[in-house]
Coordinates of C-alpha atoms and ligand atoms in Angstrom, one line a residue:
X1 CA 79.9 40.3 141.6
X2 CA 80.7 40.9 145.4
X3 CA 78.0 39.9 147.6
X4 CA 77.8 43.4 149.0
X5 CA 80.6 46.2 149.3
X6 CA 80.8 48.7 152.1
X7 CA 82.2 51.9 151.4
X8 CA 82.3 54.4 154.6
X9 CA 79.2 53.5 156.6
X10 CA 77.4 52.0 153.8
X11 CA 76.8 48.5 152.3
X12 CA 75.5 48.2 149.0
X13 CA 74.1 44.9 147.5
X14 CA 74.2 43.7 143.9
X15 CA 71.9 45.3 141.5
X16 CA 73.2 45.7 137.6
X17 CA 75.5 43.5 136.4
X18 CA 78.7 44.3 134.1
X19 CA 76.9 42.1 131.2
X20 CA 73.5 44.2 131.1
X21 CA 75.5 47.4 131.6
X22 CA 77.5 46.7 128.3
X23 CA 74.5 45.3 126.6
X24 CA 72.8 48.8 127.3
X25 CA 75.7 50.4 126.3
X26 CA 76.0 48.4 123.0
X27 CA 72.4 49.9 122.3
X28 CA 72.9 53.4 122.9
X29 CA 76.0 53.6 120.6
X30 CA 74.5 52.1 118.0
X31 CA 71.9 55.2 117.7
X32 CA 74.8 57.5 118.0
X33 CA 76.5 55.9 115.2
X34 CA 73.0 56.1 113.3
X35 CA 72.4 59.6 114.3
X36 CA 76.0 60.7 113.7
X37 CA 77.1 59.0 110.5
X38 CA 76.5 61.7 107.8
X39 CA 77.7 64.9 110.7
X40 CA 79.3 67.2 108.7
X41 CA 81.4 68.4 111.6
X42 CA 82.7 65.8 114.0
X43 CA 81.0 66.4 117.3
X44 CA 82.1 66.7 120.6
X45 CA 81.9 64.0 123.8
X46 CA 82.0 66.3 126.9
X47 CA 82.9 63.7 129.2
X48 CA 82.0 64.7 132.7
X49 CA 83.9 63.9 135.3
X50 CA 84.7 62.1 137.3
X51 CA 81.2 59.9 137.5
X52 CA 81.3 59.5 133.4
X53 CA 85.0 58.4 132.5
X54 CA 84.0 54.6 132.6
X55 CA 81.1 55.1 131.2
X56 CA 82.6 57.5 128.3
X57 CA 85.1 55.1 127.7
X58 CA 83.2 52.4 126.7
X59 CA 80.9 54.4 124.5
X60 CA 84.0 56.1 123.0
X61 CA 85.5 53.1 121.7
X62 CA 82.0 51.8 120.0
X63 CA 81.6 55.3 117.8
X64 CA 82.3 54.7 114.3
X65 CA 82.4 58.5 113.2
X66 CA 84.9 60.8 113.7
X67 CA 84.3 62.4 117.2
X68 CA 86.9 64.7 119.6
X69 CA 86.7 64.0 123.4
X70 CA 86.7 67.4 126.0
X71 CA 86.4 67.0 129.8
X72 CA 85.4 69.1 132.9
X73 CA 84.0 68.7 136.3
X74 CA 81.2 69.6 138.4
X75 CA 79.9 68.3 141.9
X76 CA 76.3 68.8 143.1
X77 CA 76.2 65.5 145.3
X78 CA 77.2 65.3 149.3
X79 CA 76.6 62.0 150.2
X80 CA 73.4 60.4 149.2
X81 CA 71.9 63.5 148.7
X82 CA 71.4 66.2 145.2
X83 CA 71.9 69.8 146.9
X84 CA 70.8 71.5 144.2
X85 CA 73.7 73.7 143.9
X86 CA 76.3 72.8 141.0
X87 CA 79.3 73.9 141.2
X88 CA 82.5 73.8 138.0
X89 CA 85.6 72.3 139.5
X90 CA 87.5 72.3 136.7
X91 CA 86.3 74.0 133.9
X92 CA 86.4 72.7 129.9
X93 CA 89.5 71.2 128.5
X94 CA 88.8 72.6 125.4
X95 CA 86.6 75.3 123.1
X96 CA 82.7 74.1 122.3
X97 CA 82.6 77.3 119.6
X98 CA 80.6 76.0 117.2
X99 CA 80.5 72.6 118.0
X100 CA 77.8 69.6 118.1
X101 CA 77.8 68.6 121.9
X102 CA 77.2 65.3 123.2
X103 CA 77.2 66.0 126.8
X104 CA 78.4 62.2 128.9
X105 CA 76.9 61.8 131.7
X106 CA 77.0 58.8 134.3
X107 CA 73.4 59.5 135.7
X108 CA 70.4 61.9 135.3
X109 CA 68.5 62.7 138.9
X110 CA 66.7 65.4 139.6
X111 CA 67.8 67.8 136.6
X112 CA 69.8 70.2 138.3
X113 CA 73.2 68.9 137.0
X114 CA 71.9 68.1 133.5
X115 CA 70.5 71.7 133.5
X116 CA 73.2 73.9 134.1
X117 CA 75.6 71.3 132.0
X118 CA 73.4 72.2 128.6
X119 CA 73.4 75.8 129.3
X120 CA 77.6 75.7 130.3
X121 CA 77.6 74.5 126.2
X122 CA 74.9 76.3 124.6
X123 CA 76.6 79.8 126.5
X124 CA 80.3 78.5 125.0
X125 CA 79.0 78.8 121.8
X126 CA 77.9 75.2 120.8
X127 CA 75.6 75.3 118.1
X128 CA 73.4 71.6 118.9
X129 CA 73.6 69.9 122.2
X130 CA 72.5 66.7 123.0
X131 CA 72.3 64.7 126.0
X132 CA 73.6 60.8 126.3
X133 CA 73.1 59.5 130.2
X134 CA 74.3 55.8 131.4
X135 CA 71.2 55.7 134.1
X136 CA 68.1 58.2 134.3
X137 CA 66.2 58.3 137.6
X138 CA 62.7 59.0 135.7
X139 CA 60.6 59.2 139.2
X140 CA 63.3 62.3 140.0
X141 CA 63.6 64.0 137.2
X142 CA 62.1 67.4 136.7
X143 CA 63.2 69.1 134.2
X144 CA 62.0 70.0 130.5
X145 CA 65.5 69.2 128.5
X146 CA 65.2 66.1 126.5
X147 CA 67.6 62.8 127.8
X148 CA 68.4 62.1 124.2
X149 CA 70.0 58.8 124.7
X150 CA 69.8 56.4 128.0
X151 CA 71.0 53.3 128.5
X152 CA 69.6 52.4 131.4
X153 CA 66.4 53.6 134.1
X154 CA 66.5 53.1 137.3
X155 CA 64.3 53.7 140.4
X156 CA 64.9 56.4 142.6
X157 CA 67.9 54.4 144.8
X158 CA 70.9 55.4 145.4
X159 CA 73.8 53.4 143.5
X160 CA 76.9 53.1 143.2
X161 CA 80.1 51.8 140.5
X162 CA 80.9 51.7 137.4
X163 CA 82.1 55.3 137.3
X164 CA 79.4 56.3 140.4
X165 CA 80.4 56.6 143.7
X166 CA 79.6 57.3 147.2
X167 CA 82.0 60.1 148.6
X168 CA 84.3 59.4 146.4
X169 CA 85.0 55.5 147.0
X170 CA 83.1 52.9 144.3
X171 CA 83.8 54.0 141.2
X172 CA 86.1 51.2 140.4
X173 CA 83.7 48.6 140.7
X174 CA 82.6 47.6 137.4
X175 CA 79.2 45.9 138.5
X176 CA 76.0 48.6 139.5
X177 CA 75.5 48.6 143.5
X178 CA 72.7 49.6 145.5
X179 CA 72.4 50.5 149.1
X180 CA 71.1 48.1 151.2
X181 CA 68.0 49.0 152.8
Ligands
IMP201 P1 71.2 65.7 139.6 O1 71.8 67.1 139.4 O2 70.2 65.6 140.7 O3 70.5 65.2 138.3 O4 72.3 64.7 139.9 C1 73.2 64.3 139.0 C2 74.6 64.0 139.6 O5 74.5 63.5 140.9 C3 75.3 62.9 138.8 O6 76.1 63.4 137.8 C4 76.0 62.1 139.8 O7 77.3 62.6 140.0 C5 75.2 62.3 141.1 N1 74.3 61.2 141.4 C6 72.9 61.2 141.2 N2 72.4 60.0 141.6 C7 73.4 59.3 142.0 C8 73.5 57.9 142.6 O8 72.5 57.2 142.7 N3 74.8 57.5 142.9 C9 75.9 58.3 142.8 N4 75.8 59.5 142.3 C10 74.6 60.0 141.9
MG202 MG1 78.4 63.1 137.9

Protein backbone atom coordinates (compact mmCIF):
# COMPACT_ATOMS: atom_id res chain seq x y z
CA UNK A 1 0.00 0.00 0.00
CA UNK A 2 1.12 3.72 -0.87
CA UNK A 3 1.67 5.74 2.11
CA UNK A 4 -0.93 8.19 0.85
CA UNK A 5 -2.19 9.08 -2.81
CA UNK A 6 -3.32 12.40 -3.91
CA UNK A 7 -5.80 12.67 -6.53
CA UNK A 8 -6.85 16.49 -7.52
CA UNK A 9 -6.60 18.38 -4.36
CA UNK A 10 -6.95 15.53 -2.11
CA UNK A 11 -4.61 13.05 -0.22
CA UNK A 12 -6.02 9.95 1.00
CA UNK A 13 -4.23 7.64 3.58
CA UNK A 14 -4.30 3.91 3.95
CA UNK A 15 -7.38 2.34 5.31
CA UNK A 16 -8.56 -1.30 3.84
CA UNK A 17 -6.15 -3.36 2.57
CA UNK A 18 -6.41 -5.60 -0.69
CA UNK A 19 -6.16 -8.90 1.74
CA UNK A 20 -9.31 -7.88 4.02
CA UNK A 21 -11.10 -6.68 0.95
CA UNK A 22 -10.89 -10.26 -0.70
CA UNK A 23 -11.41 -11.95 2.58
CA UNK A 24 -14.79 -9.95 2.78
CA UNK A 25 -15.43 -10.71 -0.59
CA UNK A 26 -14.69 -14.53 -0.15
CA UNK A 27 -17.52 -14.30 2.51
CA UNK A 28 -20.15 -12.72 0.65
CA UNK A 29 -19.92 -15.17 -2.34
CA UNK A 30 -20.07 -17.89 -0.37
CA UNK A 31 -23.84 -16.91 0.72
CA UNK A 32 -24.55 -16.19 -2.86
CA UNK A 33 -23.50 -19.56 -3.86
CA UNK A 34 -25.63 -20.89 -0.76
CA UNK A 35 -28.54 -18.78 -1.61
CA UNK A 36 -28.37 -19.41 -5.33
CA UNK A 37 -27.48 -23.07 -5.71
CA UNK A 38 -31.00 -24.65 -6.35
CA UNK A 39 -32.29 -21.09 -8.69
CA UNK A 40 -34.27 -22.40 -11.06
CA UNK A 41 -33.60 -19.56 -13.42
CA UNK A 42 -30.04 -18.29 -13.50
CA UNK A 43 -30.09 -14.82 -12.16
CA UNK A 44 -28.78 -11.67 -13.20
CA UNK A 45 -25.52 -9.50 -11.84
CA UNK A 46 -26.43 -5.90 -12.77
CA UNK A 47 -23.07 -4.58 -12.49
CA UNK A 48 -23.09 -0.87 -11.94
CA UNK A 49 -20.80 1.03 -13.31
CA UNK A 50 -18.30 2.28 -13.29
CA UNK A 51 -17.72 2.18 -9.19
CA UNK A 52 -18.68 -1.83 -9.18
CA UNK A 53 -16.59 -3.42 -12.22
CA UNK A 54 -13.68 -4.45 -9.73
CA UNK A 55 -15.73 -5.25 -7.32
CA UNK A 56 -18.19 -7.43 -9.71
CA UNK A 57 -15.27 -9.00 -11.08
CA UNK A 58 -14.05 -10.54 -8.21
CA UNK A 59 -17.36 -11.78 -7.03
CA UNK A 60 -18.14 -13.03 -10.57
CA UNK A 61 -15.41 -15.32 -10.80
CA UNK A 62 -16.27 -16.96 -7.05
CA UNK A 63 -20.18 -17.84 -8.15
CA UNK A 64 -20.49 -21.46 -8.69
CA UNK A 65 -24.13 -21.33 -10.34
CA UNK A 66 -24.95 -20.34 -13.51
CA UNK A 67 -25.41 -16.48 -13.55
CA UNK A 68 -25.57 -13.86 -16.78
CA UNK A 69 -23.86 -10.45 -16.18
CA UNK A 70 -25.90 -6.93 -17.52
CA UNK A 71 -24.32 -3.44 -16.93
CA UNK A 72 -25.46 0.28 -16.81
CA UNK A 73 -24.56 3.55 -15.37
CA UNK A 74 -25.73 6.10 -13.11
CA UNK A 75 -23.94 9.14 -11.28
CA UNK A 76 -25.38 10.86 -8.17
CA UNK A 77 -21.83 11.90 -6.72
CA UNK A 78 -19.93 15.48 -7.37
CA UNK A 79 -17.00 15.34 -5.45
CA UNK A 80 -17.19 14.27 -1.95
CA UNK A 81 -20.62 14.90 -1.84
CA UNK A 82 -24.32 12.56 -2.56
CA UNK A 83 -26.66 15.21 -4.47
CA UNK A 84 -29.42 13.30 -4.21
CA UNK A 85 -30.31 13.41 -7.74
CA UNK A 86 -29.53 10.13 -9.80
CA UNK A 87 -29.22 10.33 -13.04
CA UNK A 88 -28.92 6.84 -15.97
CA UNK A 89 -26.02 7.46 -18.13
CA UNK A 90 -26.14 4.63 -19.93
CA UNK A 91 -29.06 2.67 -19.64
CA UNK A 92 -29.19 -1.54 -19.24
CA UNK A 93 -27.13 -3.64 -21.58
CA UNK A 94 -29.65 -6.11 -21.56
CA UNK A 95 -33.65 -7.18 -20.67
CA UNK A 96 -34.33 -7.79 -16.68
CA UNK A 97 -38.08 -9.31 -17.88
CA UNK A 98 -38.49 -11.82 -15.60
CA UNK A 99 -35.35 -12.16 -14.13
CA UNK A 100 -33.77 -12.64 -10.44
CA UNK A 101 -31.75 -9.40 -9.95
CA UNK A 102 -28.62 -9.13 -8.03
CA UNK A 103 -28.02 -5.52 -8.20
CA UNK A 104 -23.64 -4.89 -7.71
CA UNK A 105 -22.94 -2.23 -6.20
CA UNK A 106 -19.40 -0.70 -4.97
CA UNK A 107 -20.94 1.28 -1.91
CA UNK A 108 -24.31 2.01 -0.18
CA UNK A 109 -24.53 5.81 1.39
CA UNK A 110 -27.35 7.57 1.91
CA UNK A 111 -29.97 5.34 -0.12
CA UNK A 112 -30.69 7.52 -2.93
CA UNK A 113 -28.63 5.47 -5.49
CA UNK A 114 -29.68 2.04 -4.12
CA UNK A 115 -33.29 3.35 -4.23
CA UNK A 116 -33.97 4.34 -7.57
CA UNK A 117 -31.54 1.25 -8.76
CA UNK A 118 -34.21 -1.48 -7.22
CA UNK A 119 -37.10 0.40 -8.61
CA UNK A 120 -35.09 0.78 -12.43
CA UNK A 121 -35.40 -3.41 -12.10
CA UNK A 122 -38.52 -4.09 -10.36
CA UNK A 123 -40.25 -1.41 -13.23
CA UNK A 124 -38.19 -3.57 -16.15
CA UNK A 125 -40.02 -6.43 -15.18
CA UNK A 126 -37.69 -8.36 -12.68
CA UNK A 127 -39.55 -10.56 -10.73
CA UNK A 128 -36.95 -10.76 -7.24
CA UNK A 129 -34.36 -8.24 -6.65
CA UNK A 130 -31.79 -8.31 -4.29
CA UNK A 131 -29.10 -6.14 -3.26
CA UNK A 132 -25.11 -7.19 -2.80
CA UNK A 133 -22.92 -3.86 -1.79
CA UNK A 134 -18.84 -4.04 -1.36
CA UNK A 135 -19.10 -1.23 1.62
CA UNK A 136 -22.34 0.13 3.42
CA UNK A 137 -22.10 3.43 5.23
CA UNK A 138 -24.67 2.30 8.11
CA UNK A 139 -24.53 5.89 9.98
CA UNK A 140 -25.81 7.33 6.29
CA UNK A 141 -28.10 5.20 5.25
CA UNK A 142 -31.80 5.98 5.26
CA UNK A 143 -33.65 3.99 3.48
CA UNK A 144 -36.13 0.95 4.20
CA UNK A 145 -34.74 -1.56 1.20
CA UNK A 146 -32.92 -4.37 2.72
CA UNK A 147 -28.68 -4.54 1.90
CA UNK A 148 -28.94 -8.21 1.28
CA UNK A 149 -25.32 -8.97 1.19
CA UNK A 150 -22.27 -6.62 2.41
CA UNK A 151 -18.96 -7.18 2.58
CA UNK A 152 -17.76 -4.62 4.33
CA UNK A 153 -19.11 -1.36 6.83
CA UNK A 154 -17.56 1.55 7.02
CA UNK A 155 -17.96 4.88 8.84
CA UNK A 156 -19.31 7.74 7.23
CA UNK A 157 -15.69 8.83 5.34
CA UNK A 158 -15.20 9.38 2.24
CA UNK A 159 -12.93 6.60 0.35
CA UNK A 160 -11.61 5.95 -2.39
CA UNK A 161 -10.16 2.61 -4.87
CA UNK A 162 -10.76 -0.46 -5.64
CA UNK A 163 -13.47 0.44 -8.16
CA UNK A 164 -14.27 4.00 -5.99
CA UNK A 165 -13.13 7.04 -6.96
CA UNK A 166 -12.80 10.72 -6.41
CA UNK A 167 -13.77 12.63 -9.72
CA UNK A 168 -13.04 10.09 -11.61
CA UNK A 169 -9.23 9.30 -10.62
CA UNK A 170 -8.62 6.18 -7.90
CA UNK A 171 -10.31 3.49 -9.11
CA UNK A 172 -7.32 1.66 -10.08
CA UNK A 173 -5.95 1.40 -6.80
CA UNK A 174 -6.57 -1.95 -5.54
CA UNK A 175 -6.11 -1.11 -1.69
CA UNK A 176 -9.29 1.07 0.23
CA UNK A 177 -8.18 4.88 0.69
CA UNK A 178 -9.46 7.46 2.89
CA UNK A 179 -9.11 11.10 2.91
CA UNK A 180 -6.88 12.53 5.14
CA UNK A 181 -8.30 14.64 7.68
P1 LIG B 1 -25.87 7.11 -2.27
O1 LIG B 1 -26.83 7.34 -3.38
O2 LIG B 1 -25.76 8.29 -1.35
O3 LIG B 1 -26.13 5.82 -1.52
O4 LIG B 1 -24.42 7.00 -2.93
C1 LIG B 1 -24.04 5.88 -3.62
C2 LIG B 1 -23.06 6.17 -4.74
O5 LIG B 1 -22.23 7.30 -4.40
C3 LIG B 1 -22.13 5.01 -4.91
O6 LIG B 1 -22.59 4.17 -5.95
C4 LIG B 1 -20.82 5.66 -5.24
O7 LIG B 1 -20.69 5.81 -6.63
C5 LIG B 1 -20.87 7.01 -4.60
N1 LIG B 1 -20.17 7.05 -3.27
C6 LIG B 1 -20.74 7.00 -2.03
N2 LIG B 1 -19.82 7.07 -1.06
C7 LIG B 1 -18.63 7.15 -1.69
C8 LIG B 1 -17.27 7.22 -1.23
O8 LIG B 1 -16.95 7.22 -0.01
N3 LIG B 1 -16.31 7.28 -2.18
C9 LIG B 1 -16.60 7.26 -3.53
N4 LIG B 1 -17.85 7.19 -4.01
C10 LIG B 1 -18.85 7.14 -3.10
MG1 LIG C 1 -21.41 3.86 -7.85
Amino acid sequence: MKPEIKLHDKTFVPFIPYEKIIAAIDQVAEKLNADYKDSEVPPVLLCILNGSIMFTGELMKRLDFNCELISMKVSSYDGTESTGKIRQVMGLTGSLKGKRVIIVEDIVDTGNTIDSLVSIARGEGATDVKVCSMLLKPDVYKKNIPIDYVAMRIPNDFIVGFGLDYNDLGRNYKDIYVLKQ
